[in-house]
Short mmCIF file of C-alpha atoms and ligand atoms in Angstrom, two decimals:
data_model
loop_
_atom_site.label_atom_id
_atom_site.label_comp_id
_atom_site.label_asym_id
_atom_site.label_seq_id
_atom_site.Cartn_x
_atom_site.Cartn_y
_atom_site.Cartn_z
CA MET Q 10 20.02 -70.56 12.05
CA TYR Q 11 22.03 -73.55 11.90
CA THR Q 12 25.67 -72.85 10.87
CA LEU Q 13 28.34 -75.40 10.32
CA PRO Q 14 30.56 -75.44 13.62
CA PRO Q 15 34.23 -75.49 12.85
CA LEU Q 16 35.97 -78.49 12.53
CA PRO Q 17 38.13 -78.65 16.39
CA TYR Q 18 40.91 -79.61 14.72
CA ALA Q 19 43.43 -79.57 11.65
CA TYR Q 20 42.01 -81.50 8.70
CA ASN Q 21 44.75 -83.74 8.79
CA ALA Q 22 44.93 -84.47 12.41
CA LEU Q 23 43.53 -88.18 12.13
CA GLU Q 24 45.94 -89.07 9.50
CA PRO Q 25 46.99 -92.00 8.62
CA TYR Q 26 43.47 -93.70 10.41
CA ILE Q 27 41.13 -90.95 8.47
CA ASP Q 28 42.56 -89.11 6.03
CA GLU Q 29 42.73 -85.32 5.57
CA ALA Q 30 40.97 -85.23 1.90
CA THR Q 31 37.94 -87.31 3.67
CA MET Q 32 37.66 -85.12 6.34
CA LYS Q 33 37.65 -82.05 4.30
CA ILE Q 34 35.05 -83.53 1.95
CA HIS Q 35 32.71 -84.55 4.64
CA HIS Q 36 32.93 -81.66 7.19
CA LEU Q 37 33.00 -78.73 4.14
CA LYS Q 38 30.72 -80.43 1.41
CA HIS Q 39 28.44 -83.00 3.62
CA HIS Q 40 28.22 -81.37 6.56
CA GLN Q 41 27.48 -78.05 5.40
CA THR Q 42 24.62 -79.44 3.04
CA TYR Q 43 22.54 -80.84 5.98
CA VAL Q 44 23.01 -77.46 7.57
CA ASP Q 45 21.98 -75.61 4.57
CA LYS Q 46 19.32 -78.10 3.72
CA LEU Q 47 17.59 -78.07 7.59
CA ASN Q 48 18.25 -74.25 7.21
CA ALA Q 49 15.89 -74.06 4.24
CA ALA Q 50 13.28 -76.46 5.54
CA LEU Q 51 13.04 -74.08 8.92
CA GLU Q 52 13.31 -71.03 6.90
CA PRO Q 53 9.24 -70.79 6.64
CA TYR Q 54 8.84 -71.64 10.29
CA PRO Q 55 9.85 -69.24 12.49
CA GLU Q 56 8.62 -70.43 15.80
CA LEU Q 57 10.31 -73.86 15.00
CA GLN Q 58 13.85 -72.07 14.43
CA ASN Q 59 14.11 -71.08 18.38
CA LYS Q 60 13.43 -74.84 19.60
CA LYS Q 61 16.49 -77.17 20.42
CA LEU Q 62 17.39 -79.46 17.31
CA GLU Q 63 16.83 -82.47 19.98
CA GLU Q 64 13.83 -81.37 20.57
CA LEU Q 65 12.53 -80.98 17.01
CA LEU Q 66 13.87 -84.47 16.08
CA GLU Q 67 12.51 -85.92 19.06
CA ASN Q 68 9.17 -84.57 18.25
CA LEU Q 69 9.08 -84.72 14.35
CA ALA Q 70 5.57 -86.28 14.78
CA GLU Q 71 4.83 -82.37 15.80
CA VAL Q 72 6.55 -80.45 12.89
CA PRO Q 73 4.41 -80.25 9.55
CA GLU Q 74 4.42 -83.00 7.83
CA VAL Q 75 5.91 -81.05 5.04
CA ILE Q 76 9.26 -80.73 6.43
CA ARG Q 77 9.22 -83.63 8.44
CA THR Q 78 11.31 -85.95 5.97
CA ALA Q 79 13.82 -83.27 5.80
CA LEU Q 80 14.46 -82.29 9.31
CA ARG Q 81 14.86 -86.06 9.96
CA ASN Q 82 17.22 -86.07 7.19
CA HIS Q 83 18.96 -82.91 7.63
CA GLY Q 84 18.42 -81.81 11.03
CA GLY Q 85 19.82 -85.61 12.33
CA GLY Q 86 22.82 -84.86 9.74
CA HIS Q 87 23.88 -82.17 11.41
CA TRP Q 88 23.41 -83.48 14.90
CA ASN Q 89 25.07 -86.90 14.10
CA HIS Q 90 27.89 -85.07 12.50
CA SER Q 91 28.29 -82.23 14.84
CA PHE Q 92 28.60 -85.15 17.55
CA PHE Q 93 31.02 -87.22 15.62
CA TRP Q 94 33.49 -84.07 14.90
CA GLN Q 95 33.91 -83.90 18.93
CA ILE Q 96 34.80 -87.95 19.34
CA LEU Q 97 36.95 -87.74 17.18
CA ALA Q 98 38.87 -85.01 18.53
CA PRO Q 99 42.63 -85.71 19.85
CA THR Q 100 42.99 -85.24 23.23
CA SER Q 101 44.68 -82.14 23.58
CA SER Q 102 41.52 -80.54 21.29
CA GLN Q 103 38.52 -78.51 23.05
CA GLY Q 104 35.65 -79.99 22.90
CA SER Q 105 36.32 -83.70 23.38
CA THR Q 106 33.04 -85.28 24.86
CA LEU Q 107 35.08 -88.79 24.85
CA GLY Q 108 37.98 -88.06 26.82
CA ASP Q 109 40.22 -90.84 27.84
CA LYS Q 110 37.34 -93.40 27.29
CA GLY Q 111 39.03 -94.65 23.95
CA ARG Q 112 41.78 -96.29 26.12
CA THR Q 113 39.36 -97.76 28.18
CA LEU Q 114 36.84 -99.62 25.69
CA THR Q 115 36.73 -103.36 26.26
CA GLU Q 116 37.62 -105.45 23.50
CA GLU Q 117 34.24 -106.73 23.88
CA ILE Q 118 32.65 -103.70 23.16
CA LYS Q 119 35.12 -102.92 20.32
CA LYS Q 120 33.99 -106.80 18.99
CA GLN Q 121 30.14 -106.13 19.51
CA PHE Q 122 30.33 -102.33 17.95
CA LYS Q 123 32.43 -103.84 14.63
CA ASP Q 124 29.98 -106.67 14.29
CA SER Q 125 27.11 -104.44 14.43
CA ALA Q 126 28.63 -102.18 12.14
CA LEU Q 127 29.60 -104.57 9.78
CA ALA Q 128 26.14 -105.44 9.25
CA CYS Q 129 24.79 -101.78 8.79
CA PHE Q 130 23.28 -102.37 5.89
CA GLY Q 131 22.89 -99.30 3.41
CA SER Q 132 24.19 -95.82 4.92
CA GLY Q 133 23.72 -95.43 8.50
CA TRP Q 134 25.15 -95.23 11.81
CA THR Q 135 26.82 -97.28 14.88
CA TRP Q 136 26.18 -95.95 18.28
CA LEU Q 137 27.50 -97.02 22.02
CA ILE Q 138 24.64 -96.04 23.98
CA LYS Q 139 24.40 -95.39 27.83
CA LYS Q 140 21.13 -96.37 28.39
CA PRO Q 141 19.05 -94.72 31.43
CA ASN Q 142 19.29 -97.35 33.56
CA GLY Q 143 23.46 -97.44 33.28
CA GLN Q 144 23.52 -99.84 30.71
CA LEU Q 145 25.62 -99.93 27.61
CA THR Q 146 23.94 -101.28 24.42
CA ILE Q 147 25.21 -101.01 20.74
CA ILE Q 148 22.62 -100.06 18.06
CA ASN Q 149 22.78 -98.83 14.36
CA THR Q 150 20.72 -96.05 12.74
CA ALA Q 151 19.77 -96.05 9.32
CA ASN Q 152 20.19 -93.03 7.43
CA GLN Q 153 20.67 -89.76 9.57
CA ASP Q 154 18.28 -91.22 12.26
CA THR Q 155 19.57 -89.70 16.02
CA PRO Q 156 20.38 -91.98 18.73
CA PHE Q 157 19.65 -90.15 21.79
CA ALA Q 158 16.00 -91.68 21.90
CA GLU Q 159 17.69 -94.97 23.39
CA GLY Q 160 20.16 -93.40 26.00
CA LYS Q 161 23.20 -90.82 25.72
CA PRO Q 162 25.42 -91.70 23.16
CA ILE Q 163 29.09 -92.18 23.98
CA LEU Q 164 31.06 -93.16 20.52
CA GLY Q 165 29.28 -92.90 16.92
CA LEU Q 166 30.21 -94.06 13.85
CA ASP Q 167 29.45 -92.75 10.31
CA LEU Q 168 29.31 -95.69 8.00
CA TRP Q 169 27.62 -93.53 5.07
CA GLU Q 170 30.36 -94.49 2.26
CA HIS Q 171 31.22 -90.95 1.96
CA ALA Q 172 32.80 -91.01 5.29
CA TYR Q 173 35.58 -93.91 4.31
CA TYR Q 174 35.13 -94.35 0.69
CA LEU Q 175 38.26 -92.56 -0.79
CA LYS Q 176 40.36 -94.00 1.70
CA TYR Q 177 39.08 -97.47 2.01
CA GLN Q 178 36.89 -98.38 -0.78
CA ASN Q 179 34.73 -101.18 0.29
CA ARG Q 180 36.68 -102.21 2.93
CA ARG Q 181 34.67 -101.06 5.49
CA ALA Q 182 36.04 -103.42 8.72
CA GLU Q 183 39.62 -101.68 7.76
CA TYR Q 184 37.70 -98.24 8.33
CA ILE Q 185 36.57 -99.74 11.55
CA ASP Q 186 39.58 -100.76 12.83
CA ALA Q 187 41.02 -97.58 12.14
CA PHE Q 188 38.57 -96.04 14.03
CA PHE Q 189 39.32 -97.89 16.97
CA ASN Q 190 43.17 -97.57 16.95
CA TYR Q 191 43.16 -93.73 16.24
CA LEU Q 192 40.87 -93.99 19.62
CA THR Q 193 43.07 -96.29 21.12
CA ASN Q 194 46.46 -94.03 20.55
CA ASN Q 195 44.66 -90.76 20.87
CA LYS Q 196 42.68 -90.39 23.19
MN1 LIG B 224 28.79 -88.50 7.32
#
């Protein structure tokens, strides 16, 4: 069964860009809940428990209809958040998949990403994706839908209000700027 991956850095490691209280609630409460509900959905289906999460999410039409939505929402939530904690890892931490990319993101990519994130209506995510043909693209996904059908995710930003409301309230643009400032200064 799935477990909450430990945060590979301190809860205050992203201060002042992302505050400690938000990180604690986000990781220990929100992410834990996705894990718990994913496990609950899979509990009656031992044959699905050994499959890779990506495989289940890529083939939702093949899982029993009664758990399809739960798997999409909570399995997606688990996958998305696990990825998010990794890309936010400071360079010195283990588990960073981003390496020094934060510093090399072009202003044009940052602008396109920010425009897309501001346009994301309701709860969702914005992603920078490397498509199979090598092209970079920026997409939004709704709710906890995962991005990997489009290609290899390089960056993802959680745009649910739980990700920023304590510190930034309705100022989503400031949260997006803080995300890129953090990456630029710490990756
Ligand atoms: Mn979240």
